[in-house]
Amino acid sequence: MSSLANTDPEIAALIEKERLRQTNGLELIASENVVSKAVLETAGSILTNKYAEGYPGKRYYGGCEYYDIIENLAKDRLCKLFGAEYANVQPHSGSGANMAVYFSTINYGDKIMSMKLSEGGHLSHGSPVSFSGKMYDVVQYGVDHETEVIDYAALADMARKEKPQMIVCGASAYPREIDFKAFGEIAEDVGSSCVADIAHIAGLVATGLHNSPIDVLPFTTTTTHKTLRGPRGGAIMCREEFGQAINKAVFPGLQGGPLMHIIAAKAVCFKEALSQSYKDYCKQVVNNAQTLAATLDSEGYRLVSGGTDNHLMLLDLSDKGLTGLQAENALHDAGITVNKNTIPRETLSPFVTSGLRIGTPAVTSRGMKEEEMKAIGHFIATVLNDIENKEKIAEVRTEVEALASKFAIYAVTE
Ligand SMILES: *Cc1c(COP(=O)(O)O)cnc(C)c1O
């Protein structure tokens, strides 16, 4: 019996139930992934035992000699992966990474210009329910309501009129490529700072499948657990000149001791992401998203902006008389996990919504390819076409489990 099962059978049983849920279902939440056993092992290691407040070579605790080497490895690998000048790998989350960029660069009450949450942005980009909306004056851009993509000319006009101190680009639910160079030019034109939040697309940026903000913007933030396929956490990359200010903003500005087991797992993730097999993986993520989008399109479902350039797509269910909430629940019953999502021109609340966000990173980590995406697109359409039909949903669930059983969670990365 494992020590966990011995000490706490209740939690051990819940972990086993969750393992089965992950194994038997299809995970299509665009922000989720399946980490390698090496990442898992590191995140669960003895490195959790120690405090290491401070930075390599300058800690507030003794006994950090191995932690210094680990953190420097993580920083160097991250800089190599993205071609960045400077990195801070301590942020506990993507939201914290954004907070540190704001703290290091602008003042309380300054103006942030960012993408609306309802059209693809993130809570930490100025939502009134987040610190970012409470601390800063926020103006927001969306997508053009005809094309459903960002209109850079309109953005430039807004920036000239509003004169923000910080422009935030990057999104949680935007299926198209973002032009970071255009954001850089707009920010420069109005004398604003600019941060690219690549939390979702980091893996695609690292492997050249999406243009990179690193050389065109002063700050880039990311999470490490989405397409990057590492432990849950955040990171910041910036120009060398801003490194010290970023460090101070992270610690002692807003965090205490770093999670060194997670920083070590980030280092492992960055090493994996430098490999050819990870490049191949990211290419497959994009190919899979395109195949799934084309399948749903041919099944008669409307895709916001008409398709996808990255790892995710947004389905507009408004012409089907369905809400995102209904669709999410029915697909859940079929063993398919997705999330309801607002779409451009949304008329319903964020708890109901008219759309679904669907992403391919996790199923691609299991080794699924185009053929499986066609099957999944068909499963989704079968459920949504007849959403009250419990029998049909149960039939799809059997097919979902049969497909999932052929792609063990750790088969690819083992
Ligand atoms: C996921 C996400 C984050 C936040 O990450 P957390 O680690 O959950 O705080 C920040 N920005 C964007 C664009 C995201 O998609």
JSON list of N, CA and C and ligand atoms in Angstrom, two decimals, residues 31 92-96 98 121-122 124-125 170-172 197 199-200 223 225-226 232-233 357, ligand 1:
[
{"chain": "A", "resi": 31, "resn": "SER", "atom": "N", "xyz": [-6.91, 25.09, -22.27]},
{"chain": "A", "resi": 31, "resn": "SER", "atom": "CA", "xyz": [-5.83, 25.50, -21.37]},
{"chain": "A", "resi": 31, "resn": "SER", "atom": "C", "xyz": [-5.22, 24.33, -20.62]},
{"chain": "A", "resi": 92, "resn": "HIS", "atom": "N", "xyz": [4.04, 32.23, -9.28]},
{"chain": "A", "resi": 92, "resn": "HIS", "atom": "CA", "xyz": [3.25, 31.03, -8.98]},
{"chain": "A", "resi": 92, "resn": "HIS", "atom": "C", "xyz": [2.19, 30.77, -10.04]},
{"chain": "A", "resi": 93, "resn": "SER", "atom": "N", "xyz": [1.83, 31.81, -10.80]},
{"chain": "A", "resi": 93, "resn": "SER", "atom": "CA", "xyz": [0.75, 31.65, -11.78]},
{"chain": "A", "resi": 93, "resn": "SER", "atom": "C", "xyz": [0.89, 32.69, -12.89]},
{"chain": "A", "resi": 94, "resn": "GLY", "atom": "N", "xyz": [0.09, 32.51, -13.92]},
{"chain": "A", "resi": 94, "resn": "GLY", "atom": "CA", "xyz": [0.07, 33.48, -15.01]},
{"chain": "A", "resi": 94, "resn": "GLY", "atom": "C", "xyz": [-0.46, 34.83, -14.55]},
{"chain": "A", "resi": 95, "resn": "SER", "atom": "N", "xyz": [-1.48, 34.80, -13.70]},
{"chain": "A", "resi": 95, "resn": "SER", "atom": "CA", "xyz": [-2.03, 36.06, -13.19]},
{"chain": "A", "resi": 95, "resn": "SER", "atom": "C", "xyz": [-0.98, 36.82, -12.38]},
{"chain": "A", "resi": 96, "resn": "GLY", "atom": "N", "xyz": [-0.20, 36.08, -11.58]},
{"chain": "A", "resi": 96, "resn": "GLY", "atom": "CA", "xyz": [0.86, 36.71, -10.79]},
{"chain": "A", "resi": 96, "resn": "GLY", "atom": "C", "xyz": [1.96, 37.28, -11.67]},
{"chain": "A", "resi": 98, "resn": "ASN", "atom": "N", "xyz": [1.52, 38.54, -14.65]},
{"chain": "A", "resi": 98, "resn": "ASN", "atom": "CA", "xyz": [0.99, 39.81, -15.17]},
{"chain": "A", "resi": 98, "resn": "ASN", "atom": "C", "xyz": [1.04, 40.90, -14.11]},
{"chain": "A", "resi": 121, "resn": "GLY", "atom": "N", "xyz": [-10.12, 38.10, -24.00]},
{"chain": "A", "resi": 121, "resn": "GLY", "atom": "CA", "xyz": [-9.09, 38.49, -23.03]},
{"chain": "A", "resi": 121, "resn": "GLY", "atom": "C", "xyz": [-9.11, 37.66, -21.76]},
{"chain": "A", "resi": 122, "resn": "HIS", "atom": "N", "xyz": [-8.28, 38.07, -20.77]},
{"chain": "A", "resi": 122, "resn": "HIS", "atom": "CA", "xyz": [-8.20, 37.32, -19.51]},
{"chain": "A", "resi": 122, "resn": "HIS", "atom": "C", "xyz": [-8.55, 38.21, -18.32]},
{"chain": "A", "resi": 124, "resn": "SER", "atom": "N", "xyz": [-7.07, 38.81, -15.62]},
{"chain": "A", "resi": 124, "resn": "SER", "atom": "CA", "xyz": [-5.94, 39.61, -15.10]},
{"chain": "A", "resi": 124, "resn": "SER", "atom": "C", "xyz": [-5.55, 40.75, -16.03]},
{"chain": "A", "resi": 125, "resn": "HIS", "atom": "N", "xyz": [-6.30, 40.94, -17.10]},
{"chain": "A", "resi": 125, "resn": "HIS", "atom": "CA", "xyz": [-6.03, 42.06, -18.02]},
{"chain": "A", "resi": 125, "resn": "HIS", "atom": "C", "xyz": [-6.93, 43.27, -17.74]},
{"chain": "A", "resi": 170, "resn": "GLY", "atom": "N", "xyz": [-2.60, 39.50, -26.05]},
{"chain": "A", "resi": 170, "resn": "GLY", "atom": "CA", "xyz": [-2.62, 38.09, -25.67]},
{"chain": "A", "resi": 170, "resn": "GLY", "atom": "C", "xyz": [-4.01, 37.76, -25.18]},
{"chain": "A", "resi": 171, "resn": "ALA", "atom": "N", "xyz": [-4.40, 36.49, -25.27]},
{"chain": "A", "resi": 171, "resn": "ALA", "atom": "CA", "xyz": [-5.80, 36.14, -25.02]},
{"chain": "A", "resi": 171, "resn": "ALA", "atom": "C", "xyz": [-5.94, 34.72, -24.51]},
{"chain": "A", "resi": 172, "resn": "SER", "atom": "N", "xyz": [-7.13, 34.45, -24.00]},
{"chain": "A", "resi": 172, "resn": "SER", "atom": "CA", "xyz": [-7.46, 33.10, -23.52]},
{"chain": "A", "resi": 172, "resn": "SER", "atom": "C", "xyz": [-8.39, 32.38, -24.49]},
{"chain": "A", "resi": 197, "resn": "ASP", "atom": "N", "xyz": [0.91, 38.57, -23.27]},
{"chain": "A", "resi": 197, "resn": "ASP", "atom": "CA", "xyz": [0.60, 37.45, -22.39]},
{"chain": "A", "resi": 197, "resn": "ASP", "atom": "C", "xyz": [0.36, 36.23, -23.28]},
{"chain": "A", "resi": 199, "resn": "ALA", "atom": "N", "xyz": [0.19, 33.07, -22.42]},
{"chain": "A", "resi": 199, "resn": "ALA", "atom": "CA", "xyz": [-0.15, 31.91, -21.58]},
{"chain": "A", "resi": 199, "resn": "ALA", "atom": "C", "xyz": [-0.65, 30.72, -22.40]},
{"chain": "A", "resi": 200, "resn": "HIS", "atom": "N", "xyz": [-1.55, 30.99, -23.35]},
{"chain": "A", "resi": 200, "resn": "HIS", "atom": "CA", "xyz": [-2.13, 29.88, -24.12]},
{"chain": "A", "resi": 200, "resn": "HIS", "atom": "C", "xyz": [-1.19, 29.37, -25.21]},
{"chain": "A", "resi": 223, "resn": "THR", "atom": "N", "xyz": [2.05, 31.26, -18.85]},
{"chain": "A", "resi": 223, "resn": "THR", "atom": "CA", "xyz": [1.90, 30.18, -17.90]},
{"chain": "A", "resi": 223, "resn": "THR", "atom": "C", "xyz": [2.80, 29.06, -18.42]},
{"chain": "A", "resi": 225, "resn": "HIS", "atom": "N", "xyz": [1.78, 25.76, -17.90]},
{"chain": "A", "resi": 225, "resn": "HIS", "atom": "CA", "xyz": [0.99, 24.52, -17.86]},
{"chain": "A", "resi": 225, "resn": "HIS", "atom": "C", "xyz": [0.01, 24.35, -19.02]},
{"chain": "A", "resi": 226, "resn": "LYS", "atom": "N", "xyz": [0.00, 25.27, -19.97]},
{"chain": "A", "resi": 226, "resn": "LYS", "atom": "CA", "xyz": [-0.98, 25.12, -21.07]},
{"chain": "A", "resi": 226, "resn": "LYS", "atom": "C", "xyz": [-0.27, 24.44, -22.24]},
{"chain": "A", "resi": 232, "resn": "ARG", "atom": "N", "xyz": [2.00, 23.53, -13.20]},
{"chain": "A", "resi": 232, "resn": "ARG", "atom": "CA", "xyz": [1.19, 24.75, -13.09]},
{"chain": "A", "resi": 232, "resn": "ARG", "atom": "C", "xyz": [2.05, 25.89, -12.57]},
{"chain": "A", "resi": 233, "resn": "GLY", "atom": "N", "xyz": [2.10, 27.00, -13.31]},
{"chain": "A", "resi": 233, "resn": "GLY", "atom": "CA", "xyz": [2.89, 28.13, -12.85]},
{"chain": "A", "resi": 233, "resn": "GLY", "atom": "C", "xyz": [3.01, 29.20, -13.91]},
{"chain": "A", "resi": 357, "resn": "ARG", "atom": "N", "xyz": [-15.53, 26.70, -26.11]},
{"chain": "A", "resi": 357, "resn": "ARG", "atom": "CA", "xyz": [-14.11, 26.77, -26.49]},
{"chain": "A", "resi": 357, "resn": "ARG", "atom": "C", "xyz": [-13.57, 25.34, -26.50]},
{"chain": "B", "resi": 1, "resn": "LIG", "atom": "C1", "xyz": [-4.59, 31.08, -18.25]},
{"chain": "B", "resi": 1, "resn": "LIG", "atom": "C2", "xyz": [-4.25, 32.50, -18.49]},
{"chain": "B", "resi": 1, "resn": "LIG", "atom": "C3", "xyz": [-3.67, 33.29, -17.48]},
{"chain": "B", "resi": 1, "resn": "LIG", "atom": "C4", "xyz": [-3.64, 32.94, -16.02]},
{"chain": "B", "resi": 1, "resn": "LIG", "atom": "O1", "xyz": [-3.05, 31.91, -15.57]},
{"chain": "B", "resi": 1, "resn": "LIG", "atom": "P1", "xyz": [-3.26, 31.39, -14.05]},
{"chain": "B", "resi": 1, "resn": "LIG", "atom": "O2", "xyz": [-2.03, 30.58, -13.89]},
{"chain": "B", "resi": 1, "resn": "LIG", "atom": "O3", "xyz": [-4.52, 30.64, -14.05]},
{"chain": "B", "resi": 1, "resn": "LIG", "atom": "O4", "xyz": [-3.28, 32.59, -13.17]},
{"chain": "B", "resi": 1, "resn": "LIG", "atom": "C5", "xyz": [-3.26, 34.56, -17.79]},
{"chain": "B", "resi": 1, "resn": "LIG", "atom": "N1", "xyz": [-3.42, 35.05, -19.04]},
{"chain": "B", "resi": 1, "resn": "LIG", "atom": "C6", "xyz": [-3.98, 34.33, -20.01]},
{"chain": "B", "resi": 1, "resn": "LIG", "atom": "C7", "xyz": [-4.12, 34.94, -21.37]},
{"chain": "B", "resi": 1, "resn": "LIG", "atom": "C8", "xyz": [-4.44, 33.04, -19.77]},
{"chain": "B", "resi": 1, "resn": "LIG", "atom": "O5", "xyz": [-5.03, 32.36, -20.75]}
]
